[in-house]
Structures are given as C-alpha cells and as structure tokens.
Amino acid sequence: MILGIGSDLIDIRRIEKTLERFGERFTNRVFTEIERTKSDRRAERAASYAKRFAAKEACSKALGSGIRMGVAWREMGVVNLPSGKPTIALTGGAAERLQAMAPAGFRTTIDLTITDDYPLAQAFVVISAWPTDWPEPPRADSP
C-alpha cells in the first residue's frame, strides 16, 4: 500500500547561487556527510546538490510533514543501493515519522527517482508498506 507520495522541482541556478554565497555553511546544515562527499566529487556539483535537495523536499512531502514537525534536513539522506539505485535513509525525527505512518505488522520501503536537465532538477518519492509476513517485495537491485 502507498503511504505517501512527494515530488519536487528546483532550479539548479538557485543552488549554484546558494553554494556561492553560503558554501559549507549551507551544505553542512542541509546535507549528510555521504551526500556532501558524493556531490563534491561531481563535475556538476550544483546539479548533484540540487537533486539531493529536491529529494529531501519530496521525501518530506511524502512523510506529510514538510521540513517541520520534527523532521530536519540531515535526517533524510540520499544513498545508493549496491545496484546504484537511489533511495533515502531516514534518521531521527524523520525515521520516527515514517514509523508512525506504518500500520502495525507492516514494513516500509522508500522509492526515489532523481534527475536533472539544466537548469532543473527533479525528484519523486513513493513511500509504501508491505505486511511483514509477505515475501520481500521485488527490488531493482535484487538478482
């Protein structure tokens, strides 16, 4: 069952300007260490940050909280599965919000897709739940 859906679209130029103006003050406040490491290695650094920013916005919408109600920026981190497929790892208040959304006896999955085509970056998040006694849902990174 689908518990939440979120989407976000951002202008990469906005992130470029924010990076120029605030630099590490911005990246340290909003992004996890894993996200900063990955984005700082990219040739298109601002686009990488923009996709991750859009993913956090989309995730907060799917959680039904926005960036408030106990959910903070760095509690949502874009990570890649071994296959390379992106997903979002939640900690703190964001993880608690997800747990509260899940019916008893269900496990949750967060599916994420991110893309960019200058000057735009976009993300979609779907949070779903399966009964714990069902077989593991098929994953794109499964053999």
PDB file of N, CA, C and O in Angstrom, residues 4-80:
ATOM      1  N   GLY A   4       2.615   7.426   1.126  1.00  0.00           N
ATOM      2  CA  GLY A   4       2.876   8.818   0.810  1.00  0.00           C
ATOM      3  C   GLY A   4       3.593   8.982  -0.509  1.00  0.00           C
ATOM      4  O   GLY A   4       4.359   8.107  -0.913  1.00  0.00           O
ATOM      5  N   ILE A   5       3.299  10.078  -1.185  1.00  0.00           N
ATOM      6  CA  ILE A   5       3.945  10.426  -2.455  1.00  0.00           C
ATOM      7  C   ILE A   5       4.375  11.879  -2.365  1.00  0.00           C
ATOM      8  O   ILE A   5       3.627  12.723  -1.874  1.00  0.00           O
ATOM      9  N   GLY A   6       5.574  12.169  -2.844  1.00  0.00           N
ATOM     10  CA  GLY A   6       6.054  13.543  -2.864  1.00  0.00           C
ATOM     11  C   GLY A   6       6.871  13.806  -4.106  1.00  0.00           C
ATOM     12  O   GLY A   6       7.506  12.902  -4.646  1.00  0.00           O
ATOM     13  N   SER A   7       6.836  15.043  -4.571  1.00  0.00           N
ATOM     14  CA  SER A   7       7.651  15.432  -5.715  1.00  0.00           C
ATOM     15  C   SER A   7       8.185  16.840  -5.479  1.00  0.00           C
ATOM     16  O   SER A   7       7.623  17.607  -4.693  1.00  0.00           O
ATOM     17  N   ASP A   8       9.281  17.149  -6.161  1.00  0.00           N
ATOM     18  CA  ASP A   8       9.830  18.490  -6.070  1.00  0.00           C
ATOM     19  C   ASP A   8      10.620  18.796  -7.331  1.00  0.00           C
ATOM     20  O   ASP A   8      11.219  17.904  -7.934  1.00  0.00           O
ATOM     21  N   LEU A   9      10.601  20.042  -7.709  1.00  0.00           N
ATOM     22  CA  LEU A   9      11.310  20.558  -8.866  1.00  0.00           C
ATOM     23  C   LEU A   9      12.061  21.801  -8.404  1.00  0.00           C
ATOM     24  O   LEU A   9      11.480  22.668  -7.755  1.00  0.00           O
ATOM     25  N   ILE A  10      13.355  21.880  -8.725  1.00  0.00           N
ATOM     26  CA  ILE A  10      14.154  23.017  -8.275  1.00  0.00           C
ATOM     27  C   ILE A  10      15.033  23.517  -9.415  1.00  0.00           C
ATOM     28  O   ILE A  10      15.489  22.734 -10.252  1.00  0.00           O
ATOM     29  N   ASP A  11      15.274  24.795  -9.421  1.00  0.00           N
ATOM     30  CA  ASP A  11      16.156  25.422 -10.399  1.00  0.00           C
ATOM     31  C   ASP A  11      17.601  25.279  -9.898  1.00  0.00           C
ATOM     32  O   ASP A  11      17.930  25.758  -8.805  1.00  0.00           O
ATOM     33  N   ILE A  12      18.425  24.602 -10.639  1.00  0.00           N
ATOM     34  CA  ILE A  12      19.819  24.357 -10.250  1.00  0.00           C
ATOM     35  C   ILE A  12      20.553  25.678 -10.025  1.00  0.00           C
ATOM     36  O   ILE A  12      21.423  25.778  -9.158  1.00  0.00           O
ATOM     37  N   ARG A  13      20.190  26.718 -10.774  1.00  0.00           N
ATOM     38  CA  ARG A  13      20.851  28.017 -10.612  1.00  0.00           C
ATOM     39  C   ARG A  13      20.645  28.572  -9.201  1.00  0.00           C
ATOM     40  O   ARG A  13      21.516  29.273  -8.677  1.00  0.00           O
ATOM     41  N   ARG A  14      19.522  28.250  -8.587  1.00  0.00           N
ATOM     42  CA  ARG A  14      19.259  28.680  -7.206  1.00  0.00           C
ATOM     43  C   ARG A  14      20.274  28.032  -6.258  1.00  0.00           C
ATOM     44  O   ARG A  14      20.811  28.691  -5.365  1.00  0.00           O
ATOM     45  N   ILE A  15      20.552  26.759  -6.464  1.00  0.00           N
ATOM     46  CA  ILE A  15      21.538  26.063  -5.634  1.00  0.00           C
ATOM     47  C   ILE A  15      22.940  26.591  -5.929  1.00  0.00           C
ATOM     48  O   ILE A  15      23.754  26.770  -5.004  1.00  0.00           O
ATOM     49  N   GLU A  16      23.244  26.878  -7.207  1.00  0.00           N
ATOM     50  CA  GLU A  16      24.550  27.463  -7.550  1.00  0.00           C
ATOM     51  C   GLU A  16      24.776  28.752  -6.758  1.00  0.00           C
ATOM     52  O   GLU A  16      25.851  28.950  -6.177  1.00  0.00           O
ATOM     53  N   LYS A  17      23.774  29.622  -6.739  1.00  0.00           N
ATOM     54  CA  LYS A  17      23.894  30.896  -6.027  1.00  0.00           C
ATOM     55  C   LYS A  17      24.041  30.683  -4.528  1.00  0.00           C
ATOM     56  O   LYS A  17      24.818  31.373  -3.857  1.00  0.00           O
ATOM     57  N   THR A  18      23.294  29.727  -3.999  1.00  0.00           N
ATOM     58  CA  THR A  18      23.374  29.434  -2.565  1.00  0.00           C
ATOM     59  C   THR A  18      24.745  28.875  -2.208  1.00  0.00           C
ATOM     60  O   THR A  18      25.320  29.252  -1.177  1.00  0.00           O
ATOM     61  N   LEU A  19      25.293  28.006  -3.051  1.00  0.00           N
ATOM     62  CA  LEU A  19      26.634  27.466  -2.812  1.00  0.00           C
ATOM     63  C   LEU A  19      27.681  28.576  -2.851  1.00  0.00           C
ATOM     64  O   LEU A  19      28.602  28.603  -2.025  1.00  0.00           O
ATOM     65  N   GLU A  20      27.544  29.489  -3.817  1.00  0.00           N
ATOM     66  CA  GLU A  20      28.492  30.609  -3.917  1.00  0.00           C
ATOM     67  C   GLU A  20      28.410  31.509  -2.696  1.00  0.00           C
ATOM     68  O   GLU A  20      29.432  31.958  -2.181  1.00  0.00           O
ATOM     69  N   ARG A  21      27.213  31.769  -2.239  1.00  0.00           N
ATOM     70  CA  ARG A  21      27.016  32.717  -1.148  1.00  0.00           C
ATOM     71  C   ARG A  21      27.328  32.117   0.230  1.00  0.00           C
ATOM     72  O   ARG A  21      27.955  32.771   1.058  1.00  0.00           O
ATOM     73  N   PHE A  22      26.878  30.874   0.469  1.00  0.00           N
ATOM     74  CA  PHE A  22      26.986  30.302   1.807  1.00  0.00           C
ATOM     75  C   PHE A  22      27.941  29.116   1.922  1.00  0.00           C
ATOM     76  O   PHE A  22      28.310  28.739   3.027  1.00  0.00           O
ATOM     77  N   GLY A  23      28.312  28.505   0.804  1.00  0.00           N
ATOM     78  CA  GLY A  23      29.287  27.412   0.805  1.00  0.00           C
ATOM     79  C   GLY A  23      29.000  26.321   1.810  1.00  0.00           C
ATOM     80  O   GLY A  23      27.899  25.783   1.872  1.00  0.00           O
ATOM     81  N   GLU A  24      30.019  26.016   2.636  1.00  0.00           N
ATOM     82  CA  GLU A  24      29.901  24.931   3.602  1.00  0.00           C
ATOM     83  C   GLU A  24      28.854  25.188   4.673  1.00  0.00           C
ATOM     84  O   GLU A  24      28.311  24.246   5.251  1.00  0.00           O
ATOM     85  N   ARG A  25      28.574  26.432   4.948  1.00  0.00           N
ATOM     86  CA  ARG A  25      27.520  26.740   5.926  1.00  0.00           C
ATOM     87  C   ARG A  25      26.190  26.135   5.467  1.00  0.00           C
ATOM     88  O   ARG A  25      25.448  25.567   6.261  1.00  0.00           O
ATOM     89  N   PHE A  26      25.914  26.243   4.169  1.00  0.00           N
ATOM     90  CA  PHE A  26      24.703  25.656   3.586  1.00  0.00           C
ATOM     91  C   PHE A  26      24.807  24.139   3.516  1.00  0.00           C
ATOM     92  O   PHE A  26      23.927  23.422   3.987  1.00  0.00           O
ATOM     93  N   THR A  27      25.892  23.624   2.947  1.00  0.00           N
ATOM     94  CA  THR A  27      25.992  22.177   2.743  1.00  0.00           C
ATOM     95  C   THR A  27      26.031  21.421   4.069  1.00  0.00           C
ATOM     96  O   THR A  27      25.415  20.361   4.188  1.00  0.00           O
ATOM     97  N   ASN A  28      26.708  21.959   5.074  1.00  0.00           N
ATOM     98  CA  ASN A  28      26.764  21.291   6.380  1.00  0.00           C
ATOM     99  C   ASN A  28      25.420  21.315   7.098  1.00  0.00           C
ATOM    100  O   ASN A  28      25.126  20.415   7.885  1.00  0.00           O
ATOM    101  N   ARG A  29      24.629  22.325   6.854  1.00  0.00           N
ATOM    102  CA  ARG A  29      23.319  22.456   7.506  1.00  0.00           C
ATOM    103  C   ARG A  29      22.274  21.531   6.891  1.00  0.00           C
ATOM    104  O   ARG A  29      21.408  21.006   7.582  1.00  0.00           O
ATOM    105  N   VAL A  30      22.366  21.306   5.566  1.00  0.00           N
ATOM    106  CA  VAL A  30      21.296  20.622   4.847  1.00  0.00           C
ATOM    107  C   VAL A  30      21.630  19.168   4.484  1.00  0.00           C
ATOM    108  O   VAL A  30      20.739  18.320   4.478  1.00  0.00           O
ATOM    109  N   PHE A  31      22.880  18.866   4.207  1.00  0.00           N
ATOM    110  CA  PHE A  31      23.232  17.572   3.636  1.00  0.00           C
ATOM    111  C   PHE A  31      24.035  16.704   4.599  1.00  0.00           C
ATOM    112  O   PHE A  31      24.812  17.213   5.408  1.00  0.00           O
ATOM    113  N   THR A  32      23.868  15.389   4.453  1.00  0.00           N
ATOM    114  CA  THR A  32      24.638  14.442   5.257  1.00  0.00           C
ATOM    115  C   THR A  32      26.071  14.387   4.737  1.00  0.00           C
ATOM    116  O   THR A  32      26.364  14.855   3.629  1.00  0.00           O
ATOM    117  N   GLU A  33      26.936  13.791   5.522  1.00  0.00           N
ATOM    118  CA  GLU A  33      28.335  13.653   5.101  1.00  0.00           C
ATOM    119  C   GLU A  33      28.444  12.844   3.808  1.00  0.00           C
ATOM    120  O   GLU A  33      29.221  13.184   2.915  1.00  0.00           O
ATOM    121  N   ILE A  34      27.661  11.786   3.694  1.00  0.00           N
ATOM    122  CA  ILE A  34      27.679  10.955   2.476  1.00  0.00           C
ATOM    123  C   ILE A  34      27.263  11.792   1.267  1.00  0.00           C
ATOM    124  O   ILE A  34      27.893  11.721   0.208  1.00  0.00           O
ATOM    125  N   GLU A  35      26.229  12.604   1.411  1.00  0.00           N
ATOM    126  CA  GLU A  35      25.765  13.442   0.300  1.00  0.00           C
ATOM    127  C   GLU A  35      26.816  14.481  -0.078  1.00  0.00           C
ATOM    128  O   GLU A  35      27.046  14.730  -1.258  1.00  0.00           O
ATOM    129  N   ARG A  36      27.449  15.084   0.912  1.00  0.00           N
ATOM    130  CA  ARG A  36      28.476  16.097   0.629  1.00  0.00           C
ATOM    131  C   ARG A  36      29.664  15.471  -0.091  1.00  0.00           C
ATOM    132  O   ARG A  36      30.168  16.027  -1.068  1.00  0.00           O
ATOM    133  N   THR A  37      30.097  14.319   0.379  1.00  0.00           N
ATOM    134  CA  THR A  37      31.233  13.637  -0.251  1.00  0.00           C
ATOM    135  C   THR A  37      30.923  13.321  -1.705  1.00  0.00           C
ATOM    136  O   THR A  37      31.734  13.587  -2.604  1.00  0.00           O
ATOM    137  N   LYS A  38      29.744  12.761  -1.948  1.00  0.00           N
ATOM    138  CA  LYS A  38      29.364  12.376  -3.311  1.00  0.00           C
ATOM    139  C   LYS A  38      29.224  13.611  -4.214  1.00  0.00           C
ATOM    140  O   LYS A  38      29.738  13.635  -5.331  1.00  0.00           O
ATOM    141  N   SER A  39      28.534  14.633  -3.738  1.00  0.00           N
ATOM    142  CA  SER A  39      28.297  15.829  -4.560  1.00  0.00           C
ATOM    143  C   SER A  39      29.570  16.608  -4.827  1.00  0.00           C
ATOM    144  O   SER A  39      29.754  17.143  -5.922  1.00  0.00           O
ATOM    145  N   ASP A  40      30.453  16.691  -3.836  1.00  0.00           N
ATOM    146  CA  ASP A  40      31.697  17.449  -4.008  1.00  0.00           C
ATOM    147  C   ASP A  40      32.651  16.796  -5.006  1.00  0.00           C
ATOM    148  O   ASP A  40      33.539  17.455  -5.531  1.00  0.00           O
ATOM    149  N   ARG A  41      32.461  15.502  -5.295  1.00  0.00           N
ATOM    150  CA  ARG A  41      33.296  14.810  -6.289  1.00  0.00           C
ATOM    151  C   ARG A  41      32.767  14.991  -7.709  1.00  0.00           C
ATOM    152  O   ARG A  41      33.457  14.671  -8.666  1.00  0.00           O
ATOM    153  N   ARG A  42      31.567  15.480  -7.860  1.00  0.00           N
ATOM    154  CA  ARG A  42      30.926  15.572  -9.167  1.00  0.00           C
ATOM    155  C   ARG A  42      31.390  16.806  -9.935  1.00  0.00           C
ATOM    156  O   ARG A  42      31.574  17.879  -9.366  1.00  0.00           O
ATOM    157  N   ALA A  43      31.522  16.636 -11.259  1.00  0.00           N
ATOM    158  CA  ALA A  43      31.846  17.781 -12.120  1.00  0.00           C
ATOM    159  C   ALA A  43      30.711  18.795 -12.075  1.00  0.00           C
ATOM    160  O   ALA A  43      30.946  20.001 -12.067  1.00  0.00           O
ATOM    161  N   GLU A  44      29.488  18.302 -12.064  1.00  0.00           N
ATOM    162  CA  GLU A  44      28.297  19.160 -11.973  1.00  0.00           C
ATOM    163  C   GLU A  44      27.837  19.206 -10.519  1.00  0.00           C
ATOM    164  O   GLU A  44      26.765  18.702 -10.160  1.00  0.00           O
ATOM    165  N   ARG A  45      28.643  19.808  -9.688  1.00  0.00           N
ATOM    166  CA  ARG A  45      28.431  19.835  -8.234  1.00  0.00           C
ATOM    167  C   ARG A  45      27.076  20.412  -7.844  1.00  0.00           C
ATOM    168  O   ARG A  45      26.350  19.824  -7.045  1.00  0.00           O
ATOM    169  N   ALA A  46      26.714  21.547  -8.408  1.00  0.00           N
ATOM    170  CA  ALA A  46      25.445  22.188  -8.050  1.00  0.00           C
ATOM    171  C   ALA A  46      24.257  21.317  -8.447  1.00  0.00           C
ATOM    172  O   ALA A  46      23.282  21.224  -7.707  1.00  0.00           O
ATOM    173  N   ALA A  47      24.334  20.659  -9.598  1.00  0.00           N
ATOM    174  CA  ALA A  47      23.244  19.779 -10.036  1.00  0.00           C
ATOM    175  C   ALA A  47      23.094  18.602  -9.080  1.00  0.00           C
ATOM    176  O   ALA A  47      21.976  18.182  -8.760  1.00  0.00           O
ATOM    177  N   SER A  48      24.209  18.065  -8.605  1.00  0.00           N
ATOM    178  CA  SER A  48      24.171  16.958  -7.656  1.00  0.00           C
ATOM    179  C   SER A  48      23.503  17.388  -6.354  1.00  0.00           C
ATOM    180  O   SER A  48      22.644  16.693  -5.814  1.00  0.00           O
ATOM    181  N   TYR A  49      23.900  18.540  -5.841  1.00  0.00           N
ATOM    182  CA  TYR A  49      23.270  19.064  -4.633  1.00  0.00           C
ATOM    183  C   TYR A  49      21.786  19.366  -4.879  1.00  0.00           C
ATOM    184  O   TYR A  49      20.946  19.113  -4.016  1.00  0.00           O
ATOM    185  N   ALA A  50      21.459  19.911  -6.036  1.00  0.00           N
ATOM    186  CA  ALA A  50      20.068  20.254  -6.342  1.00  0.00           C
ATOM    187  C   ALA A  50      19.179  19.005  -6.352  1.00  0.00           C
ATOM    188  O   ALA A  50      18.067  19.027  -5.826  1.00  0.00           O
ATOM    189  N   LYS A  51      19.663  17.918  -6.946  1.00  0.00           N
ATOM    190  CA  LYS A  51      18.880  16.669  -6.961  1.00  0.00           C
ATOM    191  C   LYS A  51      18.638  16.176  -5.542  1.00  0.00           C
ATOM    192  O   LYS A  51      17.531  15.747  -5.211  1.00  0.00           O
ATOM    193  N   ARG A  52      19.652  16.237  -4.706  1.00  0.00           N
ATOM    194  CA  ARG A  52      19.511  15.781  -3.335  1.00  0.00           C
ATOM    195  C   ARG A  52      18.592  16.700  -2.536  1.00  0.00           C
ATOM    196  O   ARG A  52      17.809  16.236  -1.708  1.00  0.00           O
ATOM    197  N   PHE A  53      18.656  17.996  -2.798  1.00  0.00           N
ATOM    198  CA  PHE A  53      17.757  18.938  -2.144  1.00  0.00           C
ATOM    199  C   PHE A  53      16.312  18.631  -2.544  1.00  0.00           C
ATOM    200  O   PHE A  53      15.420  18.574  -1.692  1.00  0.00           O
ATOM    201  N   ALA A  54      16.083  18.415  -3.839  1.00  0.00           N
ATOM    202  CA  ALA A  54      14.742  18.076  -4.318  1.00  0.00           C
ATOM    203  C   ALA A  54      14.260  16.769  -3.700  1.00  0.00           C
ATOM    204  O   ALA A  54      13.076  16.635  -3.358  1.00  0.00           O
ATOM    205  N   ALA A  55      15.157  15.795  -3.537  1.00  0.00           N
ATOM    206  CA  ALA A  55      14.785  14.519  -2.931  1.00  0.00           C
ATOM    207  C   ALA A  55      14.338  14.708  -1.483  1.00  0.00           C
ATOM    208  O   ALA A  55      13.367  14.089  -1.037  1.00  0.00           O
ATOM    209  N   LYS A  56      15.023  15.571  -0.743  1.00  0.00           N
ATOM    210  CA  LYS A  56      14.650  15.842   0.645  1.00  0.00           C
ATOM    211  C   LYS A  56      13.281  16.520   0.703  1.00  0.00           C
ATOM    212  O   LYS A  56      12.441  16.167   1.547  1.00  0.00           O
ATOM    213  N   GLU A  57      13.044  17.473  -0.177  1.00  0.00           N
ATOM    214  CA  GLU A  57      11.741  18.139  -0.229  1.00  0.00           C
ATOM    215  C   GLU A  57      10.642  17.135  -0.568  1.00  0.00           C
ATOM    216  O   GLU A  57       9.579  17.127   0.056  1.00  0.00           O
ATOM    217  N   ALA A  58      10.886  16.299  -1.578  1.00  0.00           N
ATOM    218  CA  ALA A  58       9.894  15.301  -1.981  1.00  0.00           C
ATOM    219  C   ALA A  58       9.634  14.305  -0.853  1.00  0.00           C
ATOM    220  O   ALA A  58       8.490  13.929  -0.596  1.00  0.00           O
ATOM    221  N   CYS A  59      10.681  13.896  -0.169  1.00  0.00           N
ATOM    222  CA  CYS A  59      10.534  12.959   0.939  1.00  0.00           C
ATOM    223  C   CYS A  59       9.722  13.584   2.074  1.00  0.00           C
ATOM    224  O   CYS A  59       8.836  12.933   2.639  1.00  0.00           O
ATOM    225  N   SER A  60      10.010  14.824   2.398  1.00  0.00           N
ATOM    226  CA  SER A  60       9.268  15.483   3.479  1.00  0.00           C
ATOM    227  C   SER A  60       7.781  15.603   3.125  1.00  0.00           C
ATOM    228  O   SER A  60       6.916  15.474   3.991  1.00  0.00           O
ATOM    229  N   LYS A  61       7.493  15.787   1.852  1.00  0.00           N
ATOM    230  CA  LYS A  61       6.095  15.832   1.410  1.00  0.00           C
ATOM    231  C   LYS A  61       5.453  14.449   1.517  1.00  0.00           C
ATOM    232  O   LYS A  61       4.309  14.317   1.947  1.00  0.00           O
ATOM    233  N   ALA A  62       6.197  13.408   1.128  1.00  0.00           N
ATOM    234  CA  ALA A  62       5.674  12.039   1.229  1.00  0.00           C
ATOM    235  C   ALA A  62       5.456  11.652   2.689  1.00  0.00           C
ATOM    236  O   ALA A  62       4.520  10.907   3.000  1.00  0.00           O
ATOM    237  N   LEU A  63       6.300  12.166   3.587  1.00  0.00           N
ATOM    238  CA  LEU A  63       6.123  11.913   5.015  1.00  0.00           C
ATOM    239  C   LEU A  63       4.940  12.704   5.579  1.00  0.00           C
ATOM    240  O   LEU A  63       4.477  12.422   6.680  1.00  0.00           O
ATOM    241  N   GLY A  64       4.476  13.703   4.820  1.00  0.00           N
ATOM    242  CA  GLY A  64       3.342  14.513   5.266  1.00  0.00           C
ATOM    243  C   GLY A  64       3.713  15.555   6.293  1.00  0.00           C
ATOM    244  O   GLY A  64       2.850  16.103   6.967  1.00  0.00           O
ATOM    245  N   SER A  65       5.000  15.855   6.397  1.00  0.00           N
ATOM    246  CA  SER A  65       5.443  16.781   7.425  1.00  0.00           C
ATOM    247  C   SER A  65       6.041  18.063   6.882  1.00  0.00           C
ATOM    248  O   SER A  65       6.025  19.083   7.561  1.00  0.00           O
ATOM    249  N   GLY A  66       6.598  18.015   5.694  1.00  0.00           N
ATOM    250  CA  GLY A  66       7.415  19.131   5.247  1.00  0.00           C
ATOM    251  C   GLY A  66       8.648  19.193   6.126  1.00  0.00           C
ATOM    252  O   GLY A  66       8.905  18.289   6.926  1.00  0.00           O
ATOM    253  N   ILE A  67       9.422  20.253   5.996  1.00  0.00           N
ATOM    254  CA  ILE A  67      10.606  20.413   6.844  1.00  0.00           C
ATOM    255  C   ILE A  67      10.158  21.133   8.113  1.00  0.00           C
ATOM    256  O   ILE A  67      10.372  22.309   8.305  1.00  0.00           O
ATOM    257  N   ARG A  68       9.469  20.384   8.918  1.00  0.00           N
ATOM    258  CA  ARG A  68       8.986  20.857  10.214  1.00  0.00           C
ATOM    259  C   ARG A  68       8.411  19.648  10.937  1.00  0.00           C
ATOM    260  O   ARG A  68       8.628  18.534  10.509  1.00  0.00           O
ATOM    261  N   MET A  69       7.681  19.876  11.974  1.00  0.00           N
ATOM    262  CA  MET A  69       7.052  18.781  12.720  1.00  0.00           C
ATOM    263  C   MET A  69       8.078  17.709  13.104  1.00  0.00           C
ATOM    264  O   MET A  69       7.820  16.512  13.002  1.00  0.00           O
ATOM    265  N   GLY A  70       9.269  18.130  13.526  1.00  0.00           N
ATOM    266  CA  GLY A  70      10.272  17.188  13.992  1.00  0.00           C
ATOM    267  C   GLY A  70      11.103  16.534  12.918  1.00  0.00           C
ATOM    268  O   GLY A  70      11.852  15.605  13.206  1.00  0.00           O
ATOM    269  N   VAL A  71      10.989  16.980  11.662  1.00  0.00           N
ATOM    270  CA  VAL A  71      11.782  16.413  10.560  1.00  0.00           C
ATOM    271  C   VAL A  71      12.786  17.470  10.109  1.00  0.00           C
ATOM    272  O   VAL A  71      12.404  18.577   9.744  1.00  0.00           O
ATOM    273  N   ALA A  72      14.071  17.103  10.133  1.00  0.00           N
ATOM    274  CA  ALA A  72      15.144  18.039   9.776  1.00  0.00           C
ATOM    275  C   ALA A  72      15.830  17.585   8.491  1.00  0.00           C
ATOM    276  O   ALA A  72      15.777  16.416   8.116  1.00  0.00           O
ATOM    277  N   TRP A  73      16.492  18.527   7.844  1.00  0.00           N
ATOM    278  CA  TRP A  73      17.160  18.272   6.561  1.00  0.00           C
ATOM    279  C   TRP A  73      18.085  17.063   6.596  1.00  0.00           C
ATOM    280  O   TRP A  73      18.031  16.192   5.742  1.00  0.00           O
ATOM    281  N   ARG A  74      19.000  17.027   7.565  1.00  0.00           N
ATOM    282  CA  ARG A  74      20.010  15.975   7.582  1.00  0.00           C
ATOM    283  C   ARG A  74      19.482  14.634   8.079  1.00  0.00           C
ATOM    284  O   ARG A  74      20.221  13.655   8.100  1.00  0.00           O
ATOM    285  N   GLU A  75      18.224  14.572   8.472  1.00  0.00           N
ATOM    286  CA  GLU A  75      17.616  13.296   8.859  1.00  0.00           C
ATOM    287  C   GLU A  75      17.124  12.518   7.642  1.00  0.00           C
ATOM    288  O   GLU A  75      16.663  11.396   7.774  1.00  0.00           O
ATOM    289  N   MET A  76      17.238  13.122   6.478  1.00  0.00           N
ATOM    290  CA  MET A  76      16.879  12.470   5.210  1.00  0.00           C
ATOM    291  C   MET A  76      18.119  12.538   4.327  1.00  0.00           C
ATOM    292  O   MET A  76      18.543  13.622   3.947  1.00  0.00           O
ATOM    293  N   GLY A  77      18.693  11.389   4.032  1.00  0.00           N
ATOM    294  CA  GLY A  77      19.912  11.373   3.244  1.00  0.00           C
ATOM    295  C   GLY A  77      19.794  10.471   2.031  1.00  0.00           C
ATOM    296  O   GLY A  77      19.407   9.309   2.158  1.00  0.00           O
ATOM    297  N   VAL A  78      20.117  11.007   0.871  1.00  0.00           N
ATOM    298  CA  VAL A  78      20.104  10.207  -0.355  1.00  0.00           C
ATOM    299  C   VAL A  78      21.301   9.277  -0.323  1.00  0.00           C
ATOM    300  O   VAL A  78      22.439   9.721  -0.148  1.00  0.00           O
ATOM    301  N   VAL A  79      21.034   7.985  -0.456  1.00  0.00           N
ATOM    302  CA  VAL A  79      22.077   6.965  -0.509  1.00  0.00           C
ATOM    303  C   VAL A  79      21.779   6.064  -1.702  1.00  0.00           C
ATOM    304  O   VAL A  79      20.668   6.041  -2.214  1.00  0.00           O
ATOM    305  N   ASN A  80      22.800   5.347  -2.132  1.00  0.00           N
ATOM    306  CA  ASN A  80      22.621   4.432  -3.260  1.00  0.00           C
ATOM    307  C   ASN A  80      22.730   2.993  -2.781  1.00  0.00           C
ATOM    308  O   ASN A  80      23.620   2.660  -1.995  1.00  0.00           O
TER     309      ASN A  80
END
